[in-house]
CSV table of C-alpha atoms in Angstrom, one decimal:
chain,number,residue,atom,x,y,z
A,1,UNK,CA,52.0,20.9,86.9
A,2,UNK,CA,51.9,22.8,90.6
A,3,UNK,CA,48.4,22.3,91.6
A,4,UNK,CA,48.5,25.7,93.2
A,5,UNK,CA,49.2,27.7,90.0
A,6,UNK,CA,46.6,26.2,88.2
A,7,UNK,CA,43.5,26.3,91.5
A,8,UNK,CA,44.9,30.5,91.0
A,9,UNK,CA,44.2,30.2,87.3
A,10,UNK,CA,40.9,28.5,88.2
A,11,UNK,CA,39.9,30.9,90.9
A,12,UNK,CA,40.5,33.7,88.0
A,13,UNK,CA,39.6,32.1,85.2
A,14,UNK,CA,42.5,32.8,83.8
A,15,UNK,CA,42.6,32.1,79.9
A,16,UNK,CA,45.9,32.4,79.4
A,17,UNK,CA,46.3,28.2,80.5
A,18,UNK,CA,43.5,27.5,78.6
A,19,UNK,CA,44.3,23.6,76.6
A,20,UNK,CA,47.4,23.9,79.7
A,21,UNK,CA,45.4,21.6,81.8
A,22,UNK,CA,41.8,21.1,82.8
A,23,UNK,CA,39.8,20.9,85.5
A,24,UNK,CA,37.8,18.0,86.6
A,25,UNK,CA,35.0,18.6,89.1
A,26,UNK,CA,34.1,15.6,91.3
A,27,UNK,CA,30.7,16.5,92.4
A,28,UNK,CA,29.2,17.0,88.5
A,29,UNK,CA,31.5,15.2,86.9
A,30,UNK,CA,32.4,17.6,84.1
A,31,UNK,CA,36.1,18.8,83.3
A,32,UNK,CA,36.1,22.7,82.0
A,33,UNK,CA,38.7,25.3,80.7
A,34,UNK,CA,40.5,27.9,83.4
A,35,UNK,CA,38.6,30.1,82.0
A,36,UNK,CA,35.1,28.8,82.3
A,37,UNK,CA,32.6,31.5,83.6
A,38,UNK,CA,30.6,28.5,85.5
A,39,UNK,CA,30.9,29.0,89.3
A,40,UNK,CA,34.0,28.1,91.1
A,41,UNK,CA,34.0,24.6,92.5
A,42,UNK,CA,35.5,24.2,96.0
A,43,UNK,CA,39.1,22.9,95.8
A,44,UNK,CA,38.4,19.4,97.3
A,45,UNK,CA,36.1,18.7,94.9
A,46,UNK,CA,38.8,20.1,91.9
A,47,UNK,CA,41.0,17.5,89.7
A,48,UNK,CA,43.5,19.1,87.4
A,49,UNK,CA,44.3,16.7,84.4
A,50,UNK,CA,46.9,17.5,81.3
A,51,UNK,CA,44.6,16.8,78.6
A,52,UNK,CA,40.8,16.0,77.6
A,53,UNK,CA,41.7,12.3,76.7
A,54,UNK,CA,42.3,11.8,80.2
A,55,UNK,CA,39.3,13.9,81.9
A,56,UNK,CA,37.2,11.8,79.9
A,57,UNK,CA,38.8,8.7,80.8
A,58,UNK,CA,38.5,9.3,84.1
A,59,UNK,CA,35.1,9.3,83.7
A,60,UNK,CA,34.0,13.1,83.3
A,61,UNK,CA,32.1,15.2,80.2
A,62,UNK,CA,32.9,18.1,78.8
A,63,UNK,CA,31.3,21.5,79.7
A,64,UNK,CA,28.4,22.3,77.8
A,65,UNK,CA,29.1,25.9,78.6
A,66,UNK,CA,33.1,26.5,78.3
A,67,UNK,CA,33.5,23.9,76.1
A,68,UNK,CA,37.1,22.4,76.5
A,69,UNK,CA,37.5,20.1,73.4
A,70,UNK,CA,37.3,22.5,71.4
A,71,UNK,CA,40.6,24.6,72.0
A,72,UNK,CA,42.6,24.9,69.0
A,73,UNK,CA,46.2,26.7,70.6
A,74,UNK,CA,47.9,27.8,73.7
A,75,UNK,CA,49.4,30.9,74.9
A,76,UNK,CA,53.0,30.2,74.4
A,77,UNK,CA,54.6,33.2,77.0
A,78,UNK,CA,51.9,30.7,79.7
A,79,UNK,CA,53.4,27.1,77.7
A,80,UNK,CA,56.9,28.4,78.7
A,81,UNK,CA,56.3,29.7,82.1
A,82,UNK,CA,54.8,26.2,82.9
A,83,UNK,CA,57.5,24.3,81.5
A,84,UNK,CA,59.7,25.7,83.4
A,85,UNK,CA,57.5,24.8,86.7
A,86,UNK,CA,57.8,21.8,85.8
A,87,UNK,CA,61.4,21.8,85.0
A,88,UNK,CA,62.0,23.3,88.7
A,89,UNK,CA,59.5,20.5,90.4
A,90,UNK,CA,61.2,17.7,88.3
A,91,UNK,CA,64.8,18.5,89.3
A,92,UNK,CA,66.0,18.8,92.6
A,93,UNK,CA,69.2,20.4,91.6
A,94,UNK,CA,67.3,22.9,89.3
A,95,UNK,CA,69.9,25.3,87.7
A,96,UNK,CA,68.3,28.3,86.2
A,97,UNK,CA,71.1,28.5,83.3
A,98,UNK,CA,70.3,25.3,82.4
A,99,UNK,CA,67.0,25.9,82.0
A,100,UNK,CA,66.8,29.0,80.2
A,101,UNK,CA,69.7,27.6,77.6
A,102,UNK,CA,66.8,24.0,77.3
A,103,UNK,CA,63.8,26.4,76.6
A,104,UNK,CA,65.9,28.4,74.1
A,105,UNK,CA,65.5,31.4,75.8
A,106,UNK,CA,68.4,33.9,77.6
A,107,UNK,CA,68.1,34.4,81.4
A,108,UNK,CA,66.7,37.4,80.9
A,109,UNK,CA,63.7,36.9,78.6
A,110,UNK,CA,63.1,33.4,80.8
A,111,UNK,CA,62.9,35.8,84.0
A,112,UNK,CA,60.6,38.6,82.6
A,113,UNK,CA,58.2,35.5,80.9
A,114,UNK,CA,57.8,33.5,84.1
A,115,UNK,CA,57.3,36.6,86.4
A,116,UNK,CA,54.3,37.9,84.1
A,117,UNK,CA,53.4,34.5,84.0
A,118,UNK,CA,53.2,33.0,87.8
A,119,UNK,CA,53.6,36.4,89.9
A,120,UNK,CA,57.3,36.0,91.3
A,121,UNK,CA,60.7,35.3,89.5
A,122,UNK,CA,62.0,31.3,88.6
A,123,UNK,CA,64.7,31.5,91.6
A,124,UNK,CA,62.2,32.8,94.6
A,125,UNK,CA,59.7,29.7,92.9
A,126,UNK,CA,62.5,27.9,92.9
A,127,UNK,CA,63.3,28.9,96.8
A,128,UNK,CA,59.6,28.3,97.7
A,129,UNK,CA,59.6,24.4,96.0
A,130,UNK,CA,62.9,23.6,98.1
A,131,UNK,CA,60.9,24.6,101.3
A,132,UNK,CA,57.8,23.3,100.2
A,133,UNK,CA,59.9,19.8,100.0
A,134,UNK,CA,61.6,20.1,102.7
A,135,UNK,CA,58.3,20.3,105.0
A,136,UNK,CA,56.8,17.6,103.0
A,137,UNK,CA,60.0,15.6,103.9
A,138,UNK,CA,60.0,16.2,107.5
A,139,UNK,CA,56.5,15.8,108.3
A,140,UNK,CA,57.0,12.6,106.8
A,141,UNK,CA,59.2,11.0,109.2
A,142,UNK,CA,62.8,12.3,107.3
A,143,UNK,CA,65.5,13.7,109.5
A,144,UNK,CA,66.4,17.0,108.9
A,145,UNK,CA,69.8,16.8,107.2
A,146,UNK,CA,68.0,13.9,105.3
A,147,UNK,CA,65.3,16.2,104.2
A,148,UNK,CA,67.1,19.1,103.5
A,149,UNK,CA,69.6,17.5,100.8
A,150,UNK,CA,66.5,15.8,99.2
A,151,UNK,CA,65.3,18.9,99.1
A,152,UNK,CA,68.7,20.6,97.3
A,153,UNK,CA,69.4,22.3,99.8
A,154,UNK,CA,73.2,22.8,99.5
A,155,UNK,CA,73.8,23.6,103.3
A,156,UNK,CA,72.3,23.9,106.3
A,157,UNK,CA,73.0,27.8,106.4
A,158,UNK,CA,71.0,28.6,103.5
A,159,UNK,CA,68.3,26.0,104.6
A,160,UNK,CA,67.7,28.3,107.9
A,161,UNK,CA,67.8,31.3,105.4
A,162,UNK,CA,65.0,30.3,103.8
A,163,UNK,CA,63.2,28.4,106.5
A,164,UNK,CA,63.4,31.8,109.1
A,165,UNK,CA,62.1,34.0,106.3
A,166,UNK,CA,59.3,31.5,105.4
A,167,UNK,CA,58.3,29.1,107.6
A,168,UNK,CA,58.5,31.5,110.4
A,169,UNK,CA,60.0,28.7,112.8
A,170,UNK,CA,63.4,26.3,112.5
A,171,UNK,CA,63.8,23.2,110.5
A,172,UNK,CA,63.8,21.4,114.0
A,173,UNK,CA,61.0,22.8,115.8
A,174,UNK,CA,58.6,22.6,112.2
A,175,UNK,CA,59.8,18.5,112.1
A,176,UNK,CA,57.9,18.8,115.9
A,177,UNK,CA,54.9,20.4,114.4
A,178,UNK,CA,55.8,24.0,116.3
A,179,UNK,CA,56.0,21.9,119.5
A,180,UNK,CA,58.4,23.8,120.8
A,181,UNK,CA,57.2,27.6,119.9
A,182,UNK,CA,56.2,29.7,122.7
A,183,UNK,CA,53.8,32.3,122.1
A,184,UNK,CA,52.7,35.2,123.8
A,185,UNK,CA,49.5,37.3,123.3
A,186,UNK,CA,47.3,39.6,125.2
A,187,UNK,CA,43.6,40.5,124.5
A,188,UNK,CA,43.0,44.3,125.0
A,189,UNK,CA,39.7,46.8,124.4
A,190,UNK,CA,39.9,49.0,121.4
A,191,UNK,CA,37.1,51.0,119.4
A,192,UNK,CA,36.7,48.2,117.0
A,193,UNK,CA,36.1,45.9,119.8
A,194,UNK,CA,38.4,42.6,121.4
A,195,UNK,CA,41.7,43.2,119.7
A,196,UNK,CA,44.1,40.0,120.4
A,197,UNK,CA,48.2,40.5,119.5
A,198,UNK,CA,50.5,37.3,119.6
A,199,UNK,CA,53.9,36.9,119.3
A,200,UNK,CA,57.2,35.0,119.0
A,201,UNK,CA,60.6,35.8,119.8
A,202,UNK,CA,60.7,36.9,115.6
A,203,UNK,CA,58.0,39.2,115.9
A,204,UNK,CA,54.3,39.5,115.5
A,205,UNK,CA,52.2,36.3,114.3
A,206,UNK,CA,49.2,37.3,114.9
A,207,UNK,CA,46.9,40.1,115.5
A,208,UNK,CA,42.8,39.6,115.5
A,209,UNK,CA,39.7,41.5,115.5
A,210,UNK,CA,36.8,40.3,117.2
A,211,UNK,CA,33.8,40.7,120.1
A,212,UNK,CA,34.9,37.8,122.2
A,213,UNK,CA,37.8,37.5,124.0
A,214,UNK,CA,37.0,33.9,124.1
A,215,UNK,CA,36.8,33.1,120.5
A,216,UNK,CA,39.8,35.4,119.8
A,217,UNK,CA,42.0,33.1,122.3
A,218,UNK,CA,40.2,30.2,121.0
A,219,UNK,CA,41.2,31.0,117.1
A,220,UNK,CA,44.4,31.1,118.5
A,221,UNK,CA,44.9,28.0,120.0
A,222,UNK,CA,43.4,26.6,116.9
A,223,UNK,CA,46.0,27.6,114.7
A,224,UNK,CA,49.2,27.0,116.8
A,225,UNK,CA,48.0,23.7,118.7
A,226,UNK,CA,51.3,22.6,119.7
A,227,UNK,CA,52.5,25.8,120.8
A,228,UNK,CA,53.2,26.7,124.2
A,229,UNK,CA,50.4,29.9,124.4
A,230,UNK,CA,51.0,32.4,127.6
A,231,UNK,CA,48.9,35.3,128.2
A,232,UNK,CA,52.1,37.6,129.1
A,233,UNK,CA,50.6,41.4,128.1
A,234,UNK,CA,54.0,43.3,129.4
A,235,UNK,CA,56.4,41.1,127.2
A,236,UNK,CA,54.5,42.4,124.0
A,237,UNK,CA,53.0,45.7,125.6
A,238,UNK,CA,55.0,47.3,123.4
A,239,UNK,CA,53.2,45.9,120.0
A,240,UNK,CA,50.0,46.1,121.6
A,241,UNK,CA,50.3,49.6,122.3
A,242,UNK,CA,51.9,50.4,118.6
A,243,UNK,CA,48.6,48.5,117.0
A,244,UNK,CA,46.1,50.0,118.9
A,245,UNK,CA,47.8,53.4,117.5
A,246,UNK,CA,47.4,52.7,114.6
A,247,UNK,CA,43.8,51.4,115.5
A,248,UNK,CA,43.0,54.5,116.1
A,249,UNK,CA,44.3,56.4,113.3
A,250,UNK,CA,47.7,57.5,114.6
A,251,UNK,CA,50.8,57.3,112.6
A,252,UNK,CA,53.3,55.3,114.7
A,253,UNK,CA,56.3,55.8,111.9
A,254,UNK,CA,57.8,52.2,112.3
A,255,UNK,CA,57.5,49.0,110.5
A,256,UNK,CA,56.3,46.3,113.6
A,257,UNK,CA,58.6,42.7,113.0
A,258,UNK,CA,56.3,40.1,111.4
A,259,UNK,CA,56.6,36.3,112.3
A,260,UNK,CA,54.1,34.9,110.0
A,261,UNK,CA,53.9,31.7,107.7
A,262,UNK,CA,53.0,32.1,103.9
A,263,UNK,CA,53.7,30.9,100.3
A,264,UNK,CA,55.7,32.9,98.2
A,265,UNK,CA,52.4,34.5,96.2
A,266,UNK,CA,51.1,35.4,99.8
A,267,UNK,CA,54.5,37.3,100.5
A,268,UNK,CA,54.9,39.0,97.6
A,269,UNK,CA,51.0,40.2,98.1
A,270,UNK,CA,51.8,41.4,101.6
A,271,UNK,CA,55.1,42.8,101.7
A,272,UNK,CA,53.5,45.1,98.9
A,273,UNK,CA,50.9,45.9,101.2
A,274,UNK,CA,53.0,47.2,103.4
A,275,UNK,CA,53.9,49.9,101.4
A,276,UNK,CA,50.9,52.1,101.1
A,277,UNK,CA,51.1,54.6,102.4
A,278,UNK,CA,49.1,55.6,105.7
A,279,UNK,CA,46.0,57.0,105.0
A,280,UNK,CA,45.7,56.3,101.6
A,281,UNK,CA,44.2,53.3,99.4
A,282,UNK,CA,44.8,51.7,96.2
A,283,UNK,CA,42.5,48.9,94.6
A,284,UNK,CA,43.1,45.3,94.2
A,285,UNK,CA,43.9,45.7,90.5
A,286,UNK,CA,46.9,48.3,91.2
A,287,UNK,CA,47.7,45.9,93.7
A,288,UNK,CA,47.9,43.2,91.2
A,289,UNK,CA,50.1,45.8,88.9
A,290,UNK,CA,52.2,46.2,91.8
A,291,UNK,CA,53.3,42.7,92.2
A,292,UNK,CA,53.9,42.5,88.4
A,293,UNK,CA,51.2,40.3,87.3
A,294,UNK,CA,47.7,42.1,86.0
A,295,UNK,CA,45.3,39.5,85.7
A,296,UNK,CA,46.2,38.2,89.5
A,297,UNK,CA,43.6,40.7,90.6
A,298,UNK,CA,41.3,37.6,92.6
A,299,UNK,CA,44.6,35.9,93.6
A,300,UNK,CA,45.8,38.9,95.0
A,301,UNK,CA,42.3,39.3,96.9
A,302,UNK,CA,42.7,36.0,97.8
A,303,UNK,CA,46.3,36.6,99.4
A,304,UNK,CA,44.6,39.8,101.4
A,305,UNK,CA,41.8,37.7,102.7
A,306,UNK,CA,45.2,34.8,104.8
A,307,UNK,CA,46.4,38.2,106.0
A,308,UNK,CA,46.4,37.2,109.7
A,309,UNK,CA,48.1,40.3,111.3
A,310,UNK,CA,45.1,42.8,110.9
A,311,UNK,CA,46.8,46.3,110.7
A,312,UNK,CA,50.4,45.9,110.7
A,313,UNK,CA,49.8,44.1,107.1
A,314,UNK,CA,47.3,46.7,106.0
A,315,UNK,CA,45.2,45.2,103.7
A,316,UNK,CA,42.5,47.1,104.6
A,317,UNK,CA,43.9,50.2,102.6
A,318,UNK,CA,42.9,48.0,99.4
A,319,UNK,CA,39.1,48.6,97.9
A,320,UNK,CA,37.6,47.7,94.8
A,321,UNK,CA,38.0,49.6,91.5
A,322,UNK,CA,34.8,51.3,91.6
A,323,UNK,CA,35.7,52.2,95.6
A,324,UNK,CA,33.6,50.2,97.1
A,325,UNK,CA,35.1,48.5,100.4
A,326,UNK,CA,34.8,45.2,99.2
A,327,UNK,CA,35.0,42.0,102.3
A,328,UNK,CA,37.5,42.5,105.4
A,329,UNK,CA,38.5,39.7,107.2
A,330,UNK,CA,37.8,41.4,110.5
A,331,UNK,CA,34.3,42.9,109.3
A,332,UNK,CA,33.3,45.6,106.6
A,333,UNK,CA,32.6,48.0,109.1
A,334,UNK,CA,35.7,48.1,111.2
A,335,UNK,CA,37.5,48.6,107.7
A,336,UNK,CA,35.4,51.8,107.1
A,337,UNK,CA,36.2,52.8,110.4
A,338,UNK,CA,40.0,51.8,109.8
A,339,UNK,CA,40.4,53.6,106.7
A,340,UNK,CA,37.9,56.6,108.4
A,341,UNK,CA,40.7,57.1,111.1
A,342,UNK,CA,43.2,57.3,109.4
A,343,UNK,CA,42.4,60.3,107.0
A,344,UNK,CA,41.0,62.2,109.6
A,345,UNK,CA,44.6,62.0,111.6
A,346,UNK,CA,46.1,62.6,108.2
A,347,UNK,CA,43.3,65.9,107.7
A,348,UNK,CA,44.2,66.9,111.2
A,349,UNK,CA,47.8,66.7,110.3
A,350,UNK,CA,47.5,69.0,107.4
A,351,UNK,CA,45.5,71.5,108.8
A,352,UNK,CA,48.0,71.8,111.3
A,353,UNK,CA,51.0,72.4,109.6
A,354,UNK,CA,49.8,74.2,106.6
């Protein structure tokens, strides 16, 4: 089963894959249910086993609290939705006919199931396992044509498809670990404090919040280390300008390029982020309605928390259910004053024109 679904059921304790799988946790040696109110482990120290004949043979005891051995069915909408993630991860010429005609179900029913189930439709899980084997392949050692057919990839137009939209560099340059990007950013003062923007030819890969210029460029560097990194301000002047507009609460009425790397979950999370409205908020839970999956509400939390283009994603227009302000990557405060500037240019707005 794909390790990442089930560390998202974990991290939400998600009955619905309860008797799925379990989880095995090195450091106390007990396996649980997903659903097990205990504290959440840290993933290095999380196993995920099939059954409870194997946690224990592995050498771990059943929760005292959750108690795993003693689940007596499974949800069967989450049964076939994992099935068919296995089905995808199994075959690498996965046809989505096929599978829907082997699970007994029409295309239809199999789309809305899965969806409900894992957050985004079988063929974008489908797109996001090609890449994800692709990558695997080439940081491997593979060449790239040799990766990209083990992958199923069918051509090497709809492998650059993909890889443009998701990787956020070519097949070529990711084999040379981003050796080749170049990078531009420039560190500027704004009233939240150090304010670093980075780009690439795409668009906009980064953009940071911070009090030191030094640790800003430091992050930075940290995150793209084989990039070629220039401090060139007037080749992205005019993002840095549009950001610290919007900074300070002014409306800049267009949608900045982003060049960013995420999974498919992440994507989903912030391309709906992206259309909230200025000046207004919604909570994590409509959030999680949003993107077609209710009970994602800490995954989706979780995908707001990697958002590493402060702003231009606008996570901070997302607050808790009771309308609290909840974390911010950047710093609870500047998400106040974030959200504070833009209703007041949305107050002044209204009061002059009405």
């Amino acid at each position: 089963m794909d390790e990442a679904i089930c560390w998202r059921a974990v991290v939400e304790n998600d009955r619905r894959f309860d008797g799925l799988f379990f989880t095995c946790v090195k450091t106390t040696k007990i396996f649980c249910k997903p659903s097990c109110p205990a504290k959440t482990p840290k993933r290095e120290n999380v196993l995920f086993v099939s059954d409870t004949e194997t946690a224990m043979g592995k050498g771990f005891r059943a929760c005292l609290r959750c108690k795993p051995t003693e689940i007596t069915g499974v949800n069967e909408k989450t049964k076939i939705a994992v099935e068919a993630c296995e089905y995808i991860n199994a075959n690498r010429r996965a046809d989505l006919n096929e599978l829907g005609k082997s699970l007994g179900l029409s295309s239809g029913h199999l789309q809305r199931v899965f969806k409900s189930v894992i957050g985004v439709s079988p063929r974008k899980y489908l797109e996001f396992i090609k890449l994800k084997r692709f990558k695997d392949g080439v940081s491997g050692g593979k060449e790239v044509l040799e990766a990209m057919y083990d992958a199923g990839f069918e051509s090497t137009s709809r492998l650059y498809e993909n890889a443009n939209q998701k990787i956020g560099m070519t097949p070529g340059r990711y084999k040379e670990g981003g050796r080749n990007l170049v990078i531009s950013y420039s560190i500027t003062k704004c009233s939240l404090g150090n304010l670093l923007v980075a780009a690439t030819s795409k668009g906009i890969c980064a953009v940071k919040i911070g009090d030191s210029p030094e640790e800003l460029s430091a992050e930075l560097g940290r995150e793209f280390v084989n990039a070629e990194i220039r401090v060139e301000g007037a080749l992205i002047k005019h993002f840095v300008d549009a950001i610290v507009e919007l900074i300070e609460g002014n409306e800049v009425g267009l949608e900045l390029p982003i060049d960013v790397k995420a999974t498919a979950f992440q994507m989903r999370v912030w391309d709906e982020l992206r259309k909230i409205p200025f000046g207004e908020t919604i909570t994590y839970a409509e959030l999680a309605r949003r993107i077609g999956n209710e009970k994602s509400v800490r995954a989706v939390a979780a995908a707001c928390a990697k958002n590493n283009v402060a702003v231009v994603v606008p996570c901070h227009r997302v607050i808790g259910s009771d309308g609290g302000l909840r974390g911010y990557r950047w710093g609870i405060e500047r998400k106040q004053q974030l959200l504070e500037n833009e209703k007041a240019d949305i107050a002044l707005e209204r009061k002059l024109f009405t």
